């Protein structure tokens, strides 16, 4: 039943996404009231060990239950929130909620995973961000080892020195940082030398064509090899098929995330998941 519900939700979501393109202007005025009205919810998507399928962490992905537009995609409202600065209160809410959700699971004696939270560049560079993170850990009691932050290369455009310093400090706080959408930004590779990050997440665009485009596959292989030589783990985003899974295992990719394993889901649905995905034995 949960699976069927998930699928319906997705179809609806995709439909809304298309319709909402014309309604950006209206949406941008709504985020503050949406925060007050509790219209946001965090969904969680498992990230699995490539070789064993064991769930290793979850990524928090925000959803907006809009009273008129239905479920609105973060692909639409996050860029708007970044333009208007509303990403600051929204990002704070996301971080707080993710810490709270995981701390609650832990308090209930449930299995817990490290949770990866997406952080916008604006939020990351703002004064007081680290203090805020520390306060949320303190308030919720979540151990720092259970929090990971996902940032994109764009944090470098807004101040490379500061970004490096921030990630060093976070590392000192025992909070892991990953580079999200790796390979899609405009920064030079040399930054990888200087950022004390733990993981890179290969953008879905690279995974989509991995079986059909030789040059793309070569690029993916090269990135994985480079990352391993740098002691970085690689996560492949957007794995949708067993064939992609097998290909990425053969290329020694460390971690996999995608609809093939599980879609983003409400917190409670995490409780019903088996230790390893996919649950059904593959032929
Ligand atoms: P992202 O951080 O790269 O997250 C991965 C996106 O890929 C998610 O989209 C996820 O649902 C989708 N995805 C995962 N597996 C597959 C797959 O196999 N196939 C396909 N087609 N898609 C897959 P989502 O949830 O719509 O989020 C889109 C983007 O919005 C995120 O990309 C992230 O950049 C941003 N975002 C989401 N939540 C937050 C948040 O709380 N804060 C910030 N700052 N950004 C967020
Ligand atoms: Mg992400
Ligand atoms: Mg990503
Ligand atoms: Mg992406």
CSV table of C-alpha atoms and ligand atoms in Angstrom, one decimal:
chain,number,residue,atom,x,y,z
A,1,UNK,CA,0.0,0.0,0.0
A,2,UNK,CA,2.8,2.3,0.9
A,3,UNK,CA,4.4,1.7,-2.5
A,4,UNK,CA,1.2,2.4,-4.4
A,5,UNK,CA,0.7,5.6,-2.4
A,6,UNK,CA,4.3,6.6,-3.2
A,7,UNK,CA,3.7,6.2,-6.9
A,8,UNK,CA,0.4,8.2,-6.9
A,9,UNK,CA,2.1,11.0,-5.0
A,10,UNK,CA,4.9,11.1,-7.5
A,11,UNK,CA,2.5,11.3,-10.5
A,12,UNK,CA,0.6,14.1,-8.9
A,13,UNK,CA,3.9,15.8,-8.0
A,14,UNK,CA,5.1,15.7,-11.6
A,15,UNK,CA,1.8,17.1,-12.8
A,16,UNK,CA,1.9,19.9,-10.3
A,17,UNK,CA,5.5,20.7,-11.2
A,18,UNK,CA,4.5,21.4,-14.8
A,19,UNK,CA,1.4,23.4,-13.9
A,20,UNK,CA,3.3,25.5,-11.4
A,21,UNK,CA,5.8,26.9,-13.9
A,22,UNK,CA,3.4,29.7,-14.5
A,23,UNK,CA,2.8,30.4,-10.9
A,24,UNK,CA,6.3,31.2,-9.7
A,25,UNK,CA,5.4,34.8,-9.0
A,26,UNK,CA,2.6,33.8,-6.7
A,27,UNK,CA,4.6,31.1,-4.8
A,28,UNK,CA,7.4,33.5,-3.9
A,29,UNK,CA,5.2,35.4,-1.5
A,30,UNK,CA,4.1,32.3,0.3
A,31,UNK,CA,7.1,30.8,1.9
A,32,UNK,CA,6.9,32.8,5.2
A,33,UNK,CA,3.3,32.0,5.7
A,34,UNK,CA,4.0,28.4,4.7
A,35,UNK,CA,6.6,28.1,7.5
A,36,UNK,CA,4.1,29.5,9.9
A,37,UNK,CA,1.4,27.2,8.6
A,38,UNK,CA,3.5,24.1,8.8
A,39,UNK,CA,3.2,23.3,5.1
A,40,UNK,CA,6.7,21.9,4.7
A,41,UNK,CA,7.6,18.3,5.3
A,42,UNK,CA,10.9,16.5,5.1
A,43,UNK,CA,11.0,13.3,3.0
A,44,UNK,CA,14.0,11.0,3.3
A,45,UNK,CA,15.7,9.0,0.6
A,46,UNK,CA,18.1,6.1,1.5
A,47,UNK,CA,21.6,6.0,0.3
A,48,UNK,CA,23.0,2.4,0.1
A,49,UNK,CA,26.3,0.7,0.1
A,50,UNK,CA,26.9,-0.2,-3.5
A,51,UNK,CA,28.2,-3.7,-2.9
A,52,UNK,CA,25.8,-4.9,-0.2
A,53,UNK,CA,22.7,-2.7,-0.7
A,54,UNK,CA,22.8,-1.9,3.0
A,55,UNK,CA,21.3,1.5,3.9
A,56,UNK,CA,24.1,3.8,5.0
A,57,UNK,CA,22.5,7.1,5.3
A,58,UNK,CA,19.4,9.1,4.3
A,59,UNK,CA,19.1,12.4,2.5
A,60,UNK,CA,16.5,14.9,3.7
A,61,UNK,CA,14.5,16.4,0.8
A,62,UNK,CA,12.0,19.2,1.6
A,63,UNK,CA,8.4,19.0,0.3
A,64,UNK,CA,5.8,21.7,0.3
A,65,UNK,CA,2.2,20.8,0.8
A,66,UNK,CA,0.8,23.9,-0.8
A,67,UNK,CA,-2.9,24.6,0.1
A,68,UNK,CA,-3.8,25.4,-3.5
A,69,UNK,CA,-1.1,23.9,-5.7
A,70,UNK,CA,-0.7,20.5,-3.9
A,71,UNK,CA,2.8,19.0,-3.5
A,72,UNK,CA,5.3,21.5,-4.9
A,73,UNK,CA,8.8,20.4,-6.0
A,74,UNK,CA,11.9,21.9,-4.3
A,75,UNK,CA,13.3,22.2,-7.8
A,76,UNK,CA,10.8,25.1,-8.1
A,77,UNK,CA,10.7,26.8,-4.7
A,78,UNK,CA,14.3,26.4,-3.5
A,79,UNK,CA,15.6,28.6,-6.4
A,80,UNK,CA,12.9,31.1,-5.6
A,81,UNK,CA,13.7,31.1,-1.9
A,82,UNK,CA,17.3,31.6,-2.7
A,83,UNK,CA,16.5,34.7,-4.8
A,84,UNK,CA,14.3,36.2,-2.1
A,85,UNK,CA,16.4,35.3,0.9
A,86,UNK,CA,13.6,33.2,2.2
A,87,UNK,CA,16.0,30.2,2.1
A,88,UNK,CA,17.4,31.4,5.4
A,89,UNK,CA,14.4,30.7,7.5
A,90,UNK,CA,13.4,27.7,5.3
A,91,UNK,CA,16.9,26.3,5.5
A,92,UNK,CA,16.9,26.8,9.3
A,93,UNK,CA,13.6,24.9,9.5
A,94,UNK,CA,15.0,22.0,7.4
A,95,UNK,CA,18.1,21.6,9.5
A,96,UNK,CA,16.2,21.8,12.8
A,97,UNK,CA,13.5,19.3,11.5
A,98,UNK,CA,16.0,16.8,10.2
A,99,UNK,CA,18.0,16.8,13.5
A,100,UNK,CA,14.7,16.5,15.4
A,101,UNK,CA,13.4,13.7,13.3
A,102,UNK,CA,16.5,11.6,13.6
A,103,UNK,CA,16.9,12.4,17.3
A,104,UNK,CA,13.2,11.3,17.8
A,105,UNK,CA,13.9,8.0,16.0
A,106,UNK,CA,16.9,7.4,18.2
A,107,UNK,CA,14.9,8.2,21.3
A,108,UNK,CA,12.2,5.7,20.2
A,109,UNK,CA,14.9,3.0,20.0
A,110,UNK,CA,14.5,2.8,16.2
A,111,UNK,CA,17.4,2.1,13.8
A,112,UNK,CA,19.0,5.5,12.9
A,113,UNK,CA,21.1,6.6,10.0
A,114,UNK,CA,23.3,9.6,9.4
A,115,UNK,CA,21.1,12.3,7.8
A,116,UNK,CA,22.4,14.4,4.9
A,117,UNK,CA,20.9,17.9,4.8
A,118,UNK,CA,21.2,20.2,1.7
A,119,UNK,CA,22.6,23.6,2.5
A,120,UNK,CA,22.2,26.5,0.1
A,121,UNK,CA,25.3,28.6,-0.5
A,122,UNK,CA,23.7,31.7,1.0
A,123,UNK,CA,22.8,29.8,4.2
A,124,UNK,CA,26.3,28.3,4.4
A,125,UNK,CA,28.1,31.6,4.1
A,126,UNK,CA,25.9,33.5,6.5
A,127,UNK,CA,27.3,34.7,9.8
A,128,UNK,CA,26.2,32.5,12.6
A,129,UNK,CA,25.5,29.4,10.5
A,130,UNK,CA,28.0,27.2,12.5
A,131,UNK,CA,26.5,28.5,15.8
A,132,UNK,CA,23.1,27.6,14.5
A,133,UNK,CA,24.2,24.1,13.6
A,134,UNK,CA,25.7,23.6,17.0
A,135,UNK,CA,22.6,24.9,18.7
A,136,UNK,CA,20.4,22.4,16.8
A,137,UNK,CA,22.6,19.5,17.8
A,138,UNK,CA,22.5,20.7,21.4
A,139,UNK,CA,18.8,21.3,21.4
A,140,UNK,CA,17.9,17.9,19.8
A,141,UNK,CA,20.7,15.8,21.3
A,142,UNK,CA,21.6,14.5,17.9
A,143,UNK,CA,25.2,13.3,17.8
A,144,UNK,CA,27.2,15.3,15.3
A,145,UNK,CA,28.3,12.0,13.6
A,146,UNK,CA,24.7,11.6,12.5
A,147,UNK,CA,24.6,14.9,10.6
A,148,UNK,CA,26.1,15.4,7.2
A,149,UNK,CA,25.8,18.6,5.1
A,150,UNK,CA,25.5,18.6,1.3
A,151,UNK,CA,26.8,21.7,-0.4
A,152,UNK,CA,27.4,22.5,-4.1
A,153,UNK,CA,30.5,23.9,-5.8
A,154,UNK,CA,28.7,27.2,-5.8
A,155,UNK,CA,29.9,27.8,-2.2
A,156,UNK,CA,33.3,28.5,-3.7
A,157,UNK,CA,32.0,31.3,-6.0
A,158,UNK,CA,30.7,33.2,-2.9
A,159,UNK,CA,34.1,33.0,-1.2
A,160,UNK,CA,36.5,30.1,-1.5
A,161,UNK,CA,38.7,31.0,1.5
A,162,UNK,CA,35.7,31.2,3.8
A,163,UNK,CA,34.2,28.0,2.4
A,164,UNK,CA,37.4,26.1,3.1
A,165,UNK,CA,37.6,27.5,6.6
A,166,UNK,CA,34.0,26.6,7.3
A,167,UNK,CA,34.4,23.0,6.1
A,168,UNK,CA,37.5,22.7,8.3
A,169,UNK,CA,35.6,23.9,11.3
A,170,UNK,CA,32.7,21.5,10.5
A,171,UNK,CA,35.1,18.7,10.3
A,172,UNK,CA,36.4,19.6,13.7
A,173,UNK,CA,32.9,19.4,14.9
A,174,UNK,CA,32.7,15.9,13.5
A,175,UNK,CA,30.1,16.9,10.9
A,176,UNK,CA,30.8,15.4,7.4
A,177,UNK,CA,30.4,17.5,4.3
A,178,UNK,CA,29.8,16.3,0.7
A,179,UNK,CA,29.9,18.1,-2.6
A,180,UNK,CA,26.5,17.6,-4.2
A,181,UNK,CA,25.8,17.6,-8.0
A,182,UNK,CA,29.6,17.2,-8.5
A,183,UNK,CA,30.7,18.0,-12.0
A,184,UNK,CA,27.9,20.4,-12.9
A,185,UNK,CA,29.3,23.6,-11.5
A,186,UNK,CA,31.7,26.2,-12.9
A,187,UNK,CA,34.6,25.8,-10.5
A,188,UNK,CA,38.0,24.4,-11.4
A,189,UNK,CA,39.0,21.0,-10.1
A,190,UNK,CA,41.8,22.4,-8.0
A,191,UNK,CA,39.4,23.2,-5.2
A,192,UNK,CA,39.1,19.5,-4.5
A,193,UNK,CA,42.7,19.6,-3.2
A,194,UNK,CA,41.8,22.2,-0.6
A,195,UNK,CA,38.4,21.3,0.7
A,196,UNK,CA,38.5,18.8,3.6
A,197,UNK,CA,35.3,17.1,2.4
A,198,UNK,CA,34.4,13.4,2.8
A,199,UNK,CA,32.3,12.5,-0.3
A,200,UNK,CA,31.3,13.7,-3.7
A,201,UNK,CA,27.9,13.0,-5.2
A,202,UNK,CA,27.9,12.4,-8.9
A,203,UNK,CA,25.0,14.3,-10.5
A,204,UNK,CA,22.2,12.3,-11.9
A,205,UNK,CA,23.0,13.6,-15.4
A,206,UNK,CA,26.1,11.5,-15.4
A,207,UNK,CA,24.4,8.4,-14.3
A,208,UNK,CA,21.5,8.6,-16.8
A,209,UNK,CA,23.7,8.0,-19.8
A,210,UNK,CA,26.2,5.7,-18.2
A,211,UNK,CA,25.2,2.7,-20.3
A,212,UNK,CA,24.8,4.4,-23.6
A,213,UNK,CA,27.5,7.0,-23.8
A,214,UNK,CA,31.1,5.8,-23.8
A,215,UNK,CA,32.7,9.2,-23.1
A,216,UNK,CA,30.3,9.8,-20.3
A,217,UNK,CA,31.1,6.4,-18.8
A,218,UNK,CA,34.8,7.2,-19.1
A,219,UNK,CA,34.2,10.4,-17.3
A,220,UNK,CA,32.4,8.7,-14.4
A,221,UNK,CA,35.1,6.0,-14.2
A,222,UNK,CA,37.8,8.7,-14.1
A,223,UNK,CA,36.0,10.7,-11.4
A,224,UNK,CA,35.6,7.6,-9.2
A,225,UNK,CA,39.3,6.7,-9.6
A,226,UNK,CA,40.4,10.2,-8.9
A,227,UNK,CA,38.2,10.4,-5.8
A,228,UNK,CA,39.5,7.1,-4.4
A,229,UNK,CA,43.1,8.4,-4.9
A,230,UNK,CA,42.1,11.4,-2.9
A,231,UNK,CA,40.4,9.3,-0.2
A,232,UNK,CA,37.0,10.5,-1.0
A,233,UNK,CA,33.9,8.3,-1.3
A,234,UNK,CA,31.6,8.6,-4.3
A,235,UNK,CA,27.9,8.5,-4.3
A,236,UNK,CA,26.0,8.0,-7.6
A,237,UNK,CA,22.7,9.9,-7.7
A,238,UNK,CA,19.7,8.9,-9.7
A,239,UNK,CA,20.2,5.2,-10.1
A,240,UNK,CA,17.1,3.9,-11.7
A,241,UNK,CA,17.8,0.4,-12.9
A,242,UNK,CA,19.6,-2.8,-12.0
A,243,UNK,CA,21.8,-2.3,-15.1
A,244,UNK,CA,23.0,1.0,-13.8
A,245,UNK,CA,23.5,-0.5,-10.4
A,246,UNK,CA,25.6,-3.3,-11.8
A,247,UNK,CA,27.7,-0.9,-14.0
A,248,UNK,CA,28.4,1.3,-11.0
A,249,UNK,CA,29.4,-1.6,-8.8
A,250,UNK,CA,31.8,-2.7,-11.5
A,251,UNK,CA,33.3,0.8,-11.5
A,252,UNK,CA,33.7,0.6,-7.7
A,253,UNK,CA,31.4,3.4,-6.9
A,254,UNK,CA,31.0,3.4,-3.1
A,255,UNK,CA,27.4,4.4,-2.5
A,256,UNK,CA,24.2,4.5,-4.6
A,257,UNK,CA,21.0,6.6,-4.4
A,258,UNK,CA,18.0,6.4,-6.6
A,259,UNK,CA,14.5,5.3,-7.4
A,260,UNK,CA,15.8,1.8,-8.1
A,261,UNK,CA,16.4,1.4,-4.4
A,262,UNK,CA,13.8,3.8,-2.9
A,263,UNK,CA,12.1,7.1,-3.6
A,264,UNK,CA,12.1,9.9,-1.1
A,265,UNK,CA,9.5,9.0,1.6
A,266,UNK,CA,8.0,10.4,4.8
A,267,UNK,CA,10.0,9.7,7.9
A,268,UNK,CA,7.6,7.0,9.2
A,269,UNK,CA,8.1,4.9,6.0
A,270,UNK,CA,11.8,4.6,6.8
A,271,UNK,CA,10.8,2.4,9.8
A,272,UNK,CA,9.4,-0.3,7.5
A,273,UNK,CA,12.5,-0.6,5.3
A,274,UNK,CA,14.7,-3.8,5.4
A,275,UNK,CA,18.4,-3.4,6.2
A,276,UNK,CA,19.3,-3.8,2.5
A,277,UNK,CA,17.7,-2.6,-0.7
A,278,UNK,CA,16.3,-3.6,-3.1
A,279,UNK,CA,14.2,-5.8,-0.8
A,280,UNK,CA,13.2,-8.2,-3.6
A,281,UNK,CA,16.0,-10.6,-4.5
A,282,UNK,CA,17.3,-9.7,-7.9
A,283,UNK,CA,17.6,-12.6,-10.5
B,1,LIG,P1,19.6,17.0,-4.8
B,1,LIG,O1,20.1,17.5,-3.5
B,1,LIG,O2,20.6,16.7,-5.9
B,1,LIG,O3,18.7,15.8,-4.5
B,1,LIG,C1,18.5,14.7,-5.3
B,1,LIG,C2,17.2,14.9,-6.2
B,1,LIG,O4,17.1,13.8,-7.1
B,1,LIG,C3,15.9,14.8,-5.3
B,1,LIG,O5,15.0,15.7,-6.0
B,1,LIG,C4,15.5,13.4,-5.5
B,1,LIG,O6,14.1,13.1,-5.3
B,1,LIG,C5,15.9,13.1,-6.9
B,1,LIG,N1,16.2,11.7,-7.2
B,1,LIG,C6,16.7,10.8,-6.4
B,1,LIG,N2,16.8,9.6,-7.0
B,1,LIG,C7,16.3,9.8,-8.3
B,1,LIG,C8,16.2,8.9,-9.4
B,1,LIG,O7,16.5,7.8,-9.4
B,1,LIG,N3,15.6,9.5,-10.6
B,1,LIG,C9,15.2,10.8,-10.6
B,1,LIG,N4,14.7,11.2,-11.7
B,1,LIG,N5,15.4,11.6,-9.5
B,1,LIG,C10,15.9,11.1,-8.4
B,1,LIG,P2,14.0,16.7,-5.2
B,1,LIG,O8,13.7,16.1,-3.9
B,1,LIG,O9,13.0,17.1,-6.1
B,1,LIG,O10,15.0,17.9,-4.9
B,1,LIG,C11,15.6,18.6,-5.9
B,1,LIG,C12,16.7,19.5,-5.4
B,1,LIG,O11,16.1,20.5,-4.6
B,1,LIG,C13,17.7,18.8,-4.6
B,1,LIG,O12,18.7,18.2,-5.5
B,1,LIG,C14,18.3,20.0,-3.9
B,1,LIG,O13,19.2,20.7,-4.7
B,1,LIG,C15,17.1,20.9,-3.6
B,1,LIG,N6,16.6,20.6,-2.3
B,1,LIG,C16,15.8,19.7,-1.8
B,1,LIG,N7,15.6,19.8,-0.5
B,1,LIG,C17,16.4,20.9,-0.1
B,1,LIG,C18,16.6,21.5,1.2
B,1,LIG,O14,16.1,21.1,2.2
B,1,LIG,N8,17.4,22.6,1.2
B,1,LIG,C19,18.0,23.0,0.0
B,1,LIG,N9,18.9,24.1,0.1
B,1,LIG,N10,17.8,22.4,-1.1
B,1,LIG,C20,17.0,21.4,-1.2
B,2,LIG,MG1,21.5,16.7,-2.2
B,3,LIG,MG1,22.5,16.1,-5.8
B,4,LIG,MG1,21.3,16.5,-8.4
